[in-house]
Amino acid sequence: MHAMLKKLKPEEKEKDVGDLETGKEHPECLPLGSRVRRGPDWRWQNQDTDGVGTVVKHCTDGWLYIRWDNGEKNKYRYGSGGAYDILSVDEPRCLRPDELINVGVRVIRGPDWKYDDQDGGQGNIGAVFKIQQDGRVHVRWPNKRTNVYRYGYDGKFELTILR
């Protein structure tokens, strides 16, 4: 299993905007973990391979970082100058057979959960917006809380993926 985690791409660190490490959100933006597709003002050729992506970071200037399911990552307008390169969609991430977990998957409490109602309560569905290579993942819950959980780290699975 640890070998599968090593296959995951490490998140790049952008120094210019936002706060990926704490999952800080800006209220005018789509929530972290939101799934998106091209919007009415798309002008970025085929960066998304006409597919679905996940909001992984907020910028303060009406732009969002998106990680596309094809693995590409870039910054797109969401309200900047009145333009919307992306729009929210309700399309969960589907994992390939060789993937253990990935950005954009929906999760619930797992067998090793020990955080009371940090997720807002039993049955709430969160979205993964960042993965660390050691088996820890960053999740945003409907109650707007973001936290880091073990998914294979130390042999613990604090989350279960919804398939």
Coordinates of N, CA, C and O in Angstrom, one line a residue:
M1 N 0.8 -1.2 0.0 CA 0.0 0.0 0.0 C 0.9 1.3 0.0 O 0.6 2.2 -0.7
H2 N 2.0 1.2 0.8 CA 2.8 2.4 0.8 C 3.4 2.7 -0.6 O 3.5 3.9 -0.9
A3 N 3.6 1.7 -1.4 CA 4.1 1.9 -2.7 C 3.1 2.7 -3.5 O 3.4 3.5 -4.4
M4 N 1.8 2.4 -3.3 CA 0.7 3.1 -4.0 C 0.7 4.6 -3.7 O 0.5 5.4 -4.5
L5 N 1.0 4.8 -2.4 CA 1.0 6.2 -2.0 C 2.1 7.0 -2.6 O 2.0 8.2 -2.9
K6 N 3.3 6.3 -2.8 CA 4.4 7.0 -3.5 C 4.1 7.4 -4.9 O 4.8 8.3 -5.4
K7 N 3.2 6.7 -5.6 CA 2.8 7.0 -6.9 C 2.1 8.4 -7.1 O 2.1 8.9 -8.1
L8 N 1.5 8.8 -6.0 CA 0.8 10.1 -6.0 C 1.7 11.3 -6.3 O 2.8 11.3 -5.7
K9 N 1.2 12.2 -7.1 CA 2.0 13.4 -7.3 C 2.0 14.3 -6.1 O 1.0 14.6 -5.5
P10 N 3.2 14.8 -5.7 CA 3.2 15.7 -4.6 C 2.6 17.1 -5.0 O 2.7 17.5 -6.2
E11 N 2.0 17.8 -4.1 CA 1.4 19.1 -4.4 C 2.6 20.1 -4.6 O 3.5 20.1 -3.8
E12 N 2.5 20.9 -5.6 CA 3.4 22.0 -5.8 C 3.1 23.1 -4.8 O 1.9 23.2 -4.4
K13 N 4.1 23.8 -4.4 CA 3.8 24.9 -3.5 C 3.8 26.2 -4.3 O 4.9 26.6 -4.8
E14 N 2.7 27.0 -4.3 CA 2.7 28.3 -4.9 C 3.0 29.3 -3.8 O 2.4 29.2 -2.7
K15 N 3.9 30.2 -4.1 CA 4.2 31.2 -3.1 C 3.5 32.5 -3.2 O 3.6 33.4 -2.4
D16 N 2.7 32.6 -4.3 CA 2.1 34.0 -4.6 C 0.8 34.2 -3.9 O 0.6 35.4 -3.5
V17 N -0.1 33.3 -3.7 CA -1.4 33.6 -3.2 C -1.9 32.4 -2.4 O -1.5 31.3 -2.5
G18 N -3.0 32.7 -1.6 CA -3.7 31.6 -0.9 C -3.0 31.0 0.2 O -1.9 31.4 0.6
D19 N -3.6 30.0 0.8 CA -3.1 29.3 2.0 C -3.5 27.8 1.9 O -4.4 27.4 2.6
L20 N -2.8 27.0 1.1 CA -3.1 25.6 1.0 C -2.8 24.8 2.2 O -3.5 23.9 2.6
E21 N -1.8 25.2 3.0 CA -1.4 24.4 4.1 C -2.5 24.4 5.2 O -2.7 23.4 5.9
T22 N -3.2 25.5 5.4 CA -4.3 25.5 6.4 C -5.7 25.3 5.8 O -6.6 25.2 6.6
G23 N -5.8 25.3 4.5 CA -7.1 25.2 3.9 C -7.9 26.4 4.0 O -9.1 26.4 4.0
K24 N -7.3 27.6 4.2 CA -8.0 28.8 4.4 C -8.8 29.1 3.1 O -8.3 29.0 2.0
E25 N -10.1 29.5 3.3 CA -11.0 29.7 2.2 C -11.4 31.2 2.2 O -11.5 31.8 3.2
H26 N -11.7 31.7 1.0 CA -12.3 33.0 0.9 C -13.7 32.9 0.5 O -14.1 32.1 -0.3
P27 N -14.6 33.6 1.2 CA -16.0 33.4 1.1 C -16.6 33.6 -0.3 O -17.6 33.0 -0.6
E28 N -16.0 34.4 -1.1 CA -16.5 34.6 -2.5 C -16.2 33.5 -3.4 O -16.6 33.5 -4.6
C29 N -15.4 32.5 -3.0 CA -14.9 31.4 -3.9 C -15.7 30.2 -3.7 O -16.3 30.0 -2.6
L30 N -15.6 29.3 -4.6 CA -16.2 27.9 -4.4 C -15.4 27.2 -3.3 O -14.2 27.4 -3.1
P31 N -16.0 26.4 -2.5 CA -15.3 25.7 -1.4 C -14.2 24.8 -1.9 O -14.3 24.3 -3.0
L32 N -13.2 24.7 -1.1 CA -12.1 23.7 -1.4 C -12.7 22.4 -1.6 O -13.7 22.0 -0.8
G33 N -12.2 21.6 -2.5 CA -12.8 20.3 -2.8 C -13.9 20.3 -3.8 O -14.4 19.2 -4.2
S34 N -14.4 21.5 -4.2 CA -15.5 21.5 -5.1 C -15.1 21.0 -6.5 O -13.9 21.2 -6.9
R35 N -16.0 20.3 -7.2 CA -15.7 19.8 -8.5 C -16.1 20.8 -9.5 O -17.2 21.4 -9.4
V36 N -15.3 21.0 -10.6 CA -15.6 22.0 -11.6 C -15.3 21.5 -13.0 O -14.6 20.5 -13.2
R37 N -15.9 22.2 -13.9 CA -15.7 22.1 -15.4 C -15.5 23.5 -16.0 O -15.7 24.5 -15.3
R38 N -15.2 23.5 -17.3 CA -15.1 24.7 -18.0 C -16.4 25.6 -17.8 O -17.5 25.1 -17.8
G39 N -16.1 26.9 -17.7 CA -17.2 27.8 -17.6 C -17.4 28.6 -18.9 O -16.7 28.4 -19.9
P40 N -18.3 29.6 -18.8 CA -18.7 30.4 -20.0 C -17.5 31.2 -20.6 O -17.5 31.6 -21.8
D41 N -16.5 31.6 -19.8 CA -15.4 32.5 -20.2 C -14.1 31.7 -20.4 O -13.1 32.3 -20.4
W42 N -14.2 30.4 -20.6 CA -13.0 29.6 -20.7 C -12.2 30.0 -21.9 O -12.7 30.2 -23.0
R43 N -10.9 30.2 -21.7 CA -10.0 30.6 -22.8 C -8.6 29.9 -22.7 O -7.6 30.4 -23.2
W44 N -8.6 28.7 -22.2 CA -7.3 28.1 -21.8 C -7.1 26.8 -22.7 O -6.5 25.9 -22.2
Q45 N -7.5 26.8 -23.9 CA -7.4 25.7 -24.8 C -7.8 24.4 -24.2 O -8.9 24.4 -23.7
N46 N -7.0 23.4 -24.2 CA -7.4 22.1 -23.7 C -6.6 21.7 -22.4 O -6.4 20.5 -22.2
Q47 N -6.3 22.6 -21.6 CA -5.6 22.3 -20.3 C -6.3 21.3 -19.5 O -5.7 20.5 -18.8
D48 N -7.6 21.3 -19.5 CA -8.4 20.4 -18.7 C -8.8 19.0 -19.4 O -9.4 18.2 -18.9
T49 N -8.3 18.9 -20.7 CA -8.7 17.8 -21.6 C -10.2 17.6 -21.5 O -10.7 16.4 -21.6
D50 N -10.9 18.7 -21.5 CA -12.4 18.7 -21.5 C -12.9 17.8 -20.4 O -14.0 17.2 -20.5
G51 N -12.3 17.8 -19.2 CA -12.7 17.0 -18.1 C -13.0 17.7 -16.9 O -13.3 19.0 -16.9
V52 N -13.1 17.0 -15.7 CA -13.5 17.6 -14.5 C -12.2 17.8 -13.6 O -11.2 17.1 -13.7
G53 N -12.3 18.8 -12.7 CA -11.2 19.1 -11.8 C -11.7 19.4 -10.4 O -13.0 19.4 -10.1
T54 N -10.8 19.7 -9.5 CA -11.1 20.0 -8.1 C -10.5 21.3 -7.6 O -9.3 21.5 -7.9
V55 N -11.2 22.1 -6.9 CA -10.6 23.3 -6.3 C -9.7 22.9 -5.2 O -10.1 22.2 -4.3
V56 N -8.4 23.3 -5.3 CA -7.4 22.9 -4.3 C -6.8 24.1 -3.6 O -6.1 23.9 -2.6
K57 N -7.1 25.3 -4.1 CA -6.5 26.5 -3.4 C -7.2 27.7 -3.8 O -7.6 27.9 -4.9
H58 N -7.4 28.6 -2.8 CA -8.1 29.9 -3.1 C -7.0 31.0 -3.3 O -6.0 31.0 -2.6
C59 N -7.3 31.9 -4.1 CA -6.5 33.1 -4.3 C -7.3 34.3 -3.8 O -8.6 34.2 -3.8
T60 N -6.7 35.4 -3.5 CA -7.5 36.5 -3.0 C -8.0 37.4 -4.1 O -8.8 38.3 -3.8
D61 N -7.7 37.2 -5.3 CA -8.0 38.1 -6.4 C -9.1 37.5 -7.4 O -9.1 37.9 -8.5
G62 N -9.9 36.6 -6.9 CA -11.0 36.1 -7.8 C -10.5 35.0 -8.7 O -11.1 34.7 -9.7
W63 N -9.4 34.3 -8.3 CA -8.8 33.2 -9.0 C -8.8 32.0 -8.1 O -8.6 32.2 -6.9
L64 N -8.9 30.8 -8.7 CA -8.8 29.6 -7.9 C -7.7 28.6 -8.6 O -7.6 28.6 -9.8
Y65 N -7.1 27.8 -7.8 CA -6.2 26.8 -8.3 C -7.0 25.5 -8.5 O -7.7 25.1 -7.5
I66 N -7.0 24.9 -9.6 CA -7.7 23.7 -9.9 C -6.7 22.6 -10.3 O -5.8 22.8 -11.0
R67 N -6.9 21.4 -9.7 CA -6.2 20.2 -10.1 C -7.2 19.4 -10.9 O -8.2 19.0 -10.4
W68 N -6.8 19.3 -12.2 CA -7.7 18.5 -13.2 C -7.5 17.0 -13.0 O -6.4 16.6 -12.5
D69 N -8.5 16.2 -13.3 CA -8.4 14.8 -13.1 C -7.3 14.2 -14.0 O -6.8 13.1 -13.8
N70 N -6.8 15.0 -15.0 CA -5.7 14.5 -15.9 C -4.3 14.8 -15.2 O -3.3 14.5 -15.8
G71 N -4.3 15.4 -14.0 CA -3.1 15.6 -13.3 C -2.6 17.0 -13.4 O -1.7 17.5 -12.6
E72 N -3.0 17.8 -14.4 CA -2.6 19.2 -14.6 C -3.2 20.1 -13.5 O -4.2 19.8 -12.9
K73 N -2.4 21.2 -13.2 CA -2.9 22.1 -12.2 C -2.6 23.5 -12.7 O -1.5 23.8 -13.2
N74 N -3.6 24.4 -12.5 CA -3.4 25.8 -12.9 C -4.4 26.7 -12.2 O -5.3 26.2 -11.5
K75 N -4.2 28.0 -12.5 CA -5.0 29.0 -11.8 C -6.1 29.5 -12.8 O -5.7 29.8 -14.0
Y76 N -7.3 29.7 -12.4 CA -8.4 30.1 -13.3 C -9.3 31.1 -12.6 O -9.4 31.1 -11.4
R77 N -9.9 31.9 -13.4 CA -10.8 33.0 -12.9 C -12.1 32.5 -12.4 O -12.7 31.6 -13.0
Y78 N -12.4 33.0 -11.2 CA -13.8 32.7 -10.7 C -14.3 34.0 -10.1 O -14.2 34.3 -8.9
G79 N -14.7 34.9 -11.0 CA -15.2 36.2 -10.6 C -14.3 37.3 -10.9 O -14.7 38.5 -10.9
S80 N -13.0 37.1 -11.2 CA -12.1 38.2 -11.5 C -12.5 38.9 -12.7 O -12.7 38.3 -13.8
G81 N -12.8 40.2 -12.6 CA -13.2 41.0 -13.8 C -14.5 40.5 -14.3 O -14.8 40.8 -15.5
G82 N -15.3 39.8 -13.5 CA -16.6 39.4 -13.9 C -16.6 38.1 -14.8 O -17.6 37.7 -15.3
A83 N -15.4 37.5 -14.9 CA -15.2 36.3 -15.7 C -15.2 35.0 -14.9 O -14.7 35.0 -13.8
Y84 N -15.8 34.0 -15.5 CA -15.9 32.7 -14.9 C -15.3 31.6 -15.8 O -16.0 31.2 -16.7
D85 N -14.1 31.2 -15.7 CA -13.5 30.2 -16.5 C -14.0 28.8 -16.1 O -13.9 27.9 -16.9
I86 N -14.4 28.7 -14.8 CA -14.9 27.4 -14.3 C -16.2 27.6 -13.6 O -16.6 28.6 -13.2
L87 N -17.0 26.5 -13.6 CA -18.3 26.4 -12.9 C -18.4 25.1 -12.1 O -17.8 24.1 -12.5
S88 N -19.1 25.2 -11.0 CA -19.3 24.0 -10.1 C -20.1 23.0 -10.8 O -21.1 23.3 -11.4
V89 N -19.7 21.7 -10.6 CA -20.5 20.6 -11.0 C -20.6 19.5 -9.9 O -19.8 19.5 -9.0
D90 N -21.6 18.7 -10.0 CA -21.8 17.6 -9.1 C -21.4 16.3 -9.7 O -22.2 15.5 -10.1
E91 N -20.1 16.1 -9.9 CA -19.5 14.9 -10.5 C -18.4 14.4 -9.6 O -17.3 14.9 -9.7
P92 N -18.7 13.4 -8.9 CA -17.6 12.9 -8.0 C -16.4 12.3 -8.7 O -16.6 11.9 -9.9
R93 N -15.3 12.3 -8.1 CA -14.1 11.8 -8.7 C -14.1 10.2 -8.7 O -14.5 9.6 -7.7
C94 N -13.8 9.6 -9.8 CA -13.8 8.2 -9.9 C -12.3 7.8 -10.0 O -11.5 8.3 -10.7
L95 N -11.9 6.9 -9.1 CA -10.5 6.4 -9.0 C -10.2 5.4 -10.1 O -11.1 4.5 -10.3
R96 N -9.0 5.4 -10.6 CA -8.6 4.3 -11.5 C -8.2 3.1 -10.6 O -7.9 3.3 -9.4
P97 N -8.1 1.9 -11.2 CA -7.8 0.8 -10.4 C -6.4 0.9 -9.6 O -6.3 0.3 -8.6
D98 N -5.5 1.6 -10.2 CA -4.2 1.7 -9.6 C -4.1 2.9 -8.5 O -3.0 3.1 -8.0
E99 N -5.2 3.6 -8.3 CA -5.2 4.7 -7.3 C -5.8 4.2 -6.0 O -6.9 3.6 -6.0
L100 N -5.2 4.6 -4.9 CA -5.7 4.4 -3.6 C -6.6 5.5 -3.1 O -7.7 5.3 -2.6
I101 N -6.2 6.7 -3.4 CA -7.0 7.9 -3.1 C -6.5 9.0 -4.0 O -5.4 9.0 -4.5
N102 N -7.3 10.1 -4.2 CA -6.9 11.2 -5.0 C -7.7 12.4 -4.7 O -8.7 12.3 -4.1
V103 N -7.2 13.6 -5.1 CA -7.9 14.8 -4.9 C -9.2 14.8 -5.6 O -9.3 14.2 -6.8
G104 N -10.3 15.2 -5.0 CA -11.6 15.3 -5.5 C -12.5 14.1 -5.1 O -13.7 14.2 -5.3
V105 N -11.9 13.1 -4.4 CA -12.8 12.0 -4.0 C -13.6 12.5 -2.8 O -13.2 13.4 -2.0
R106 N -14.8 11.9 -2.6 CA -15.7 12.2 -1.5 C -15.4 11.1 -0.4 O -15.3 9.9 -0.7
V107 N -15.4 11.6 0.8 CA -15.1 10.7 2.0 C -16.1 10.9 3.1 O -16.7 11.9 3.2
I108 N -16.1 9.8 3.9 CA -16.9 9.8 5.2 C -15.9 9.3 6.3 O -14.8 8.9 6.0
R109 N -16.4 9.3 7.5 CA -15.6 8.7 8.6 C -15.2 7.2 8.3 O -16.0 6.5 7.7
G110 N -14.0 6.9 8.6 CA -13.5 5.6 8.4 C -13.4 4.8 9.7 O -13.7 5.2 10.8
P111 N -12.8 3.5 9.6 CA -12.8 2.6 10.8 C -11.9 3.2 11.9 O -12.2 2.8 13.1
D112 N -11.0 4.0 11.7 CA -10.1 4.5 12.7 C -10.4 6.0 13.1 O -9.6 6.7 13.8
W113 N -11.6 6.4 12.8 CA -12.1 7.8 13.1 C -12.0 8.0 14.7 O -12.5 7.1 15.4
K114 N -11.5 9.1 15.1 CA -11.4 9.4 16.6 C -11.6 10.9 16.8 O -11.1 11.4 17.8
Y115 N -12.4 11.6 16.0 CA -12.5 13.0 16.1 C -13.9 13.6 16.4 O -14.2 14.7 16.1
D116 N -14.6 12.8 17.1 CA -16.0 13.2 17.5 C -16.8 13.7 16.3 O -16.8 13.1 15.3
D117 N -17.3 14.9 16.4 CA -18.1 15.5 15.3 C -17.4 16.6 14.6 O -18.0 17.5 14.0
Q118 N -16.1 16.5 14.4 CA -15.3 17.4 13.7 C -15.8 17.6 12.2 O -15.7 18.6 11.6
D119 N -16.4 16.5 11.7 CA -16.9 16.5 10.4 C -18.3 17.0 10.3 O -18.9 17.1 9.2
G120 N -18.9 17.4 11.4 CA -20.2 17.9 11.4 C -21.2 16.9 11.8 O -22.4 17.2 11.9
G121 N -20.8 15.6 12.0 CA -21.7 14.6 12.4 C -21.6 13.4 11.5 O -21.2 13.5 10.4
Q122 N -22.0 12.2 12.1 CA -22.0 11.0 11.4 C -22.8 11.1 10.0 O -23.8 11.7 10.0
G123 N -22.2 10.6 9.0 CA -22.8 10.6 7.6 C -22.5 11.8 6.8 O -22.8 11.8 5.6
N124 N -21.8 12.8 7.3 CA -21.4 14.0 6.5 C -20.4 13.6 5.5 O -19.5 12.8 5.8
I125 N -20.4 14.2 4.3 CA -19.5 13.8 3.2 C -18.5 15.0 3.0 O -18.9 16.1 2.8
G126 N -17.2 14.6 3.1 CA -16.2 15.6 2.9 C -15.5 15.4 1.5 O -15.8 14.4 0.8
A127 N -14.7 16.4 1.1 CA -14.0 16.3 -0.2 C -12.5 16.5 0.1 O -12.1 17.4 0.8
V128 N -11.7 15.6 -0.5 CA -10.3 15.6 -0.4 C -9.8 16.7 -1.4 O -10.1 16.8 -2.5
F129 N -9.0 17.7 -0.8 CA -8.4 18.7 -1.7 C -6.9 18.7 -1.7 O -6.3 19.5 -2.4
K130 N -6.2 17.9 -0.9 CA -4.8 17.8 -0.9 C -4.4 16.4 -0.4 O -5.0 15.9 0.6
I131 N -3.3 15.9 -1.0 CA -2.8 14.6 -0.5 C -1.3 14.8 -0.2 O -0.6 15.3 -1.0
Q132 N -0.9 14.3 0.9 CA 0.5 14.3 1.3 C 1.1 12.9 0.9 O 0.3 11.9 1.1
Q133 N 2.3 12.8 0.5 CA 2.8 11.5 0.1 C 2.9 10.5 1.2 O 3.0 9.3 1.0
D134 N 2.9 10.9 2.5 CA 3.0 9.9 3.6 C 1.7 9.3 3.9 O 1.6 8.5 4.9
G135 N 0.6 9.6 3.2 CA -0.7 9.0 3.5 C -1.6 9.8 4.4 O -2.6 9.3 4.9
R136 N -1.3 11.1 4.5 CA -2.3 12.0 5.1 C -3.0 12.8 4.1 O -2.3 13.2 3.1
V137 N -4.2 13.1 4.3 CA -5.0 13.9 3.3 C -5.8 15.0 4.0 O -6.1 14.9 5.1
H138 N -6.0 16.1 3.2 CA -6.7 17.3 3.7 C -8.1 17.2 3.1 O -8.3 17.0 1.9
V139 N -9.1 17.4 4.1 CA -10.5 17.2 3.7 C -11.2 18.5 4.1 O -11.0 19.1 5.2
R140 N -12.2 18.9 3.3 CA -13.1 20.0 3.7 C -14.5 19.3 3.9 O -15.0 18.5 3.1
W141 N -15.1 19.7 5.0 CA -16.4 19.2 5.4 C -17.5 20.2 5.1 O -17.2 21.4 5.0
P142 N -18.8 19.8 5.0 CA -19.9 20.7 4.8 C -20.0 21.8 5.8 O -20.5 22.9 5.5
N143 N -19.5 21.6 7.0 CA -19.5 22.6 8.1 C -18.4 23.6 7.9 O -18.2 24.4 8.8
K144 N -17.7 23.6 6.8 CA -16.6 24.5 6.4 C -15.3 24.3 7.1 O -14.3 25.0 6.9
R145 N -15.2 23.2 7.9 CA -14.0 22.9 8.6 C -13.1 22.1 7.6 O -13.6 21.3 6.9
T146 N -11.8 22.4 7.7 CA -10.8 21.6 7.0 C -9.8 21.0 8.0 O -9.4 21.7 9.0
N147 N -9.4 19.8 7.8 CA -8.5 19.1 8.7 C -7.7 18.0 7.9 O -8.1 17.7 6.8
V148 N -6.7 17.5 8.5 CA -5.8 16.5 8.0 C -6.1 15.2 8.7 O -6.2 15.1 9.9
Y149 N -6.2 14.1 7.8 CA -6.5 12.8 8.4 C -5.6 11.8 7.8 O -5.0 12.0 6.7
R150 N -5.5 10.6 8.5 CA -4.7 9.5 8.0 C -5.4 8.6 7.0 O -6.6 8.2 7.3
Y151 N -4.8 8.4 5.9 CA -5.4 7.4 5.0 C -4.2 6.5 4.6 O -3.6 6.7 3.5
G152 N -3.9 5.6 5.5 CA -2.7 4.7 5.3 C -1.5 5.1 6.1 O -0.7 4.3 6.4
Y153 N -1.5 6.4 6.6 CA -0.4 6.8 7.4 C -0.4 6.1 8.7 O -1.5 6.0 9.4
D154 N 0.7 5.5 9.1 CA 0.8 4.8 10.4 C -0.2 3.6 10.4 O -0.6 3.2 11.5
G155 N -0.6 3.1 9.2 CA -1.5 2.0 9.2 C -2.9 2.3 9.5 O -3.7 1.4 9.7
K156 N -3.3 3.6 9.7 CA -4.6 4.0 10.1 C -5.4 4.5 8.9 O -4.9 5.2 8.0
F157 N -6.7 4.3 8.9 CA -7.6 4.8 7.9 C -8.8 5.5 8.6 O -9.7 4.9 9.0
E158 N -8.6 6.8 8.7 CA -9.6 7.6 9.4 C -10.7 8.0 8.5 O -11.7 8.6 9.0
L159 N -10.6 7.7 7.2 CA -11.6 8.0 6.2 C -12.0 6.8 5.4 O -11.1 5.9 5.3
T160 N -13.2 6.8 4.9 CA -13.6 5.8 3.9 C -14.0 6.6 2.6 O -14.8 7.6 2.7
I161 N -13.6 6.1 1.5 CA -13.9 6.7 0.2 C -15.3 6.2 -0.2 O -15.6 5.1 -0.1
L162 N -16.1 7.2 -0.6 CA -17.4 6.9 -1.2 C -17.2 6.5 -2.7 O -16.6 7.2 -3.4
R163 N -17.7 5.4 -3.1 CA -17.5 4.9 -4.5 C -18.8 4.9 -5.2 O -19.9 4.7 -4.7

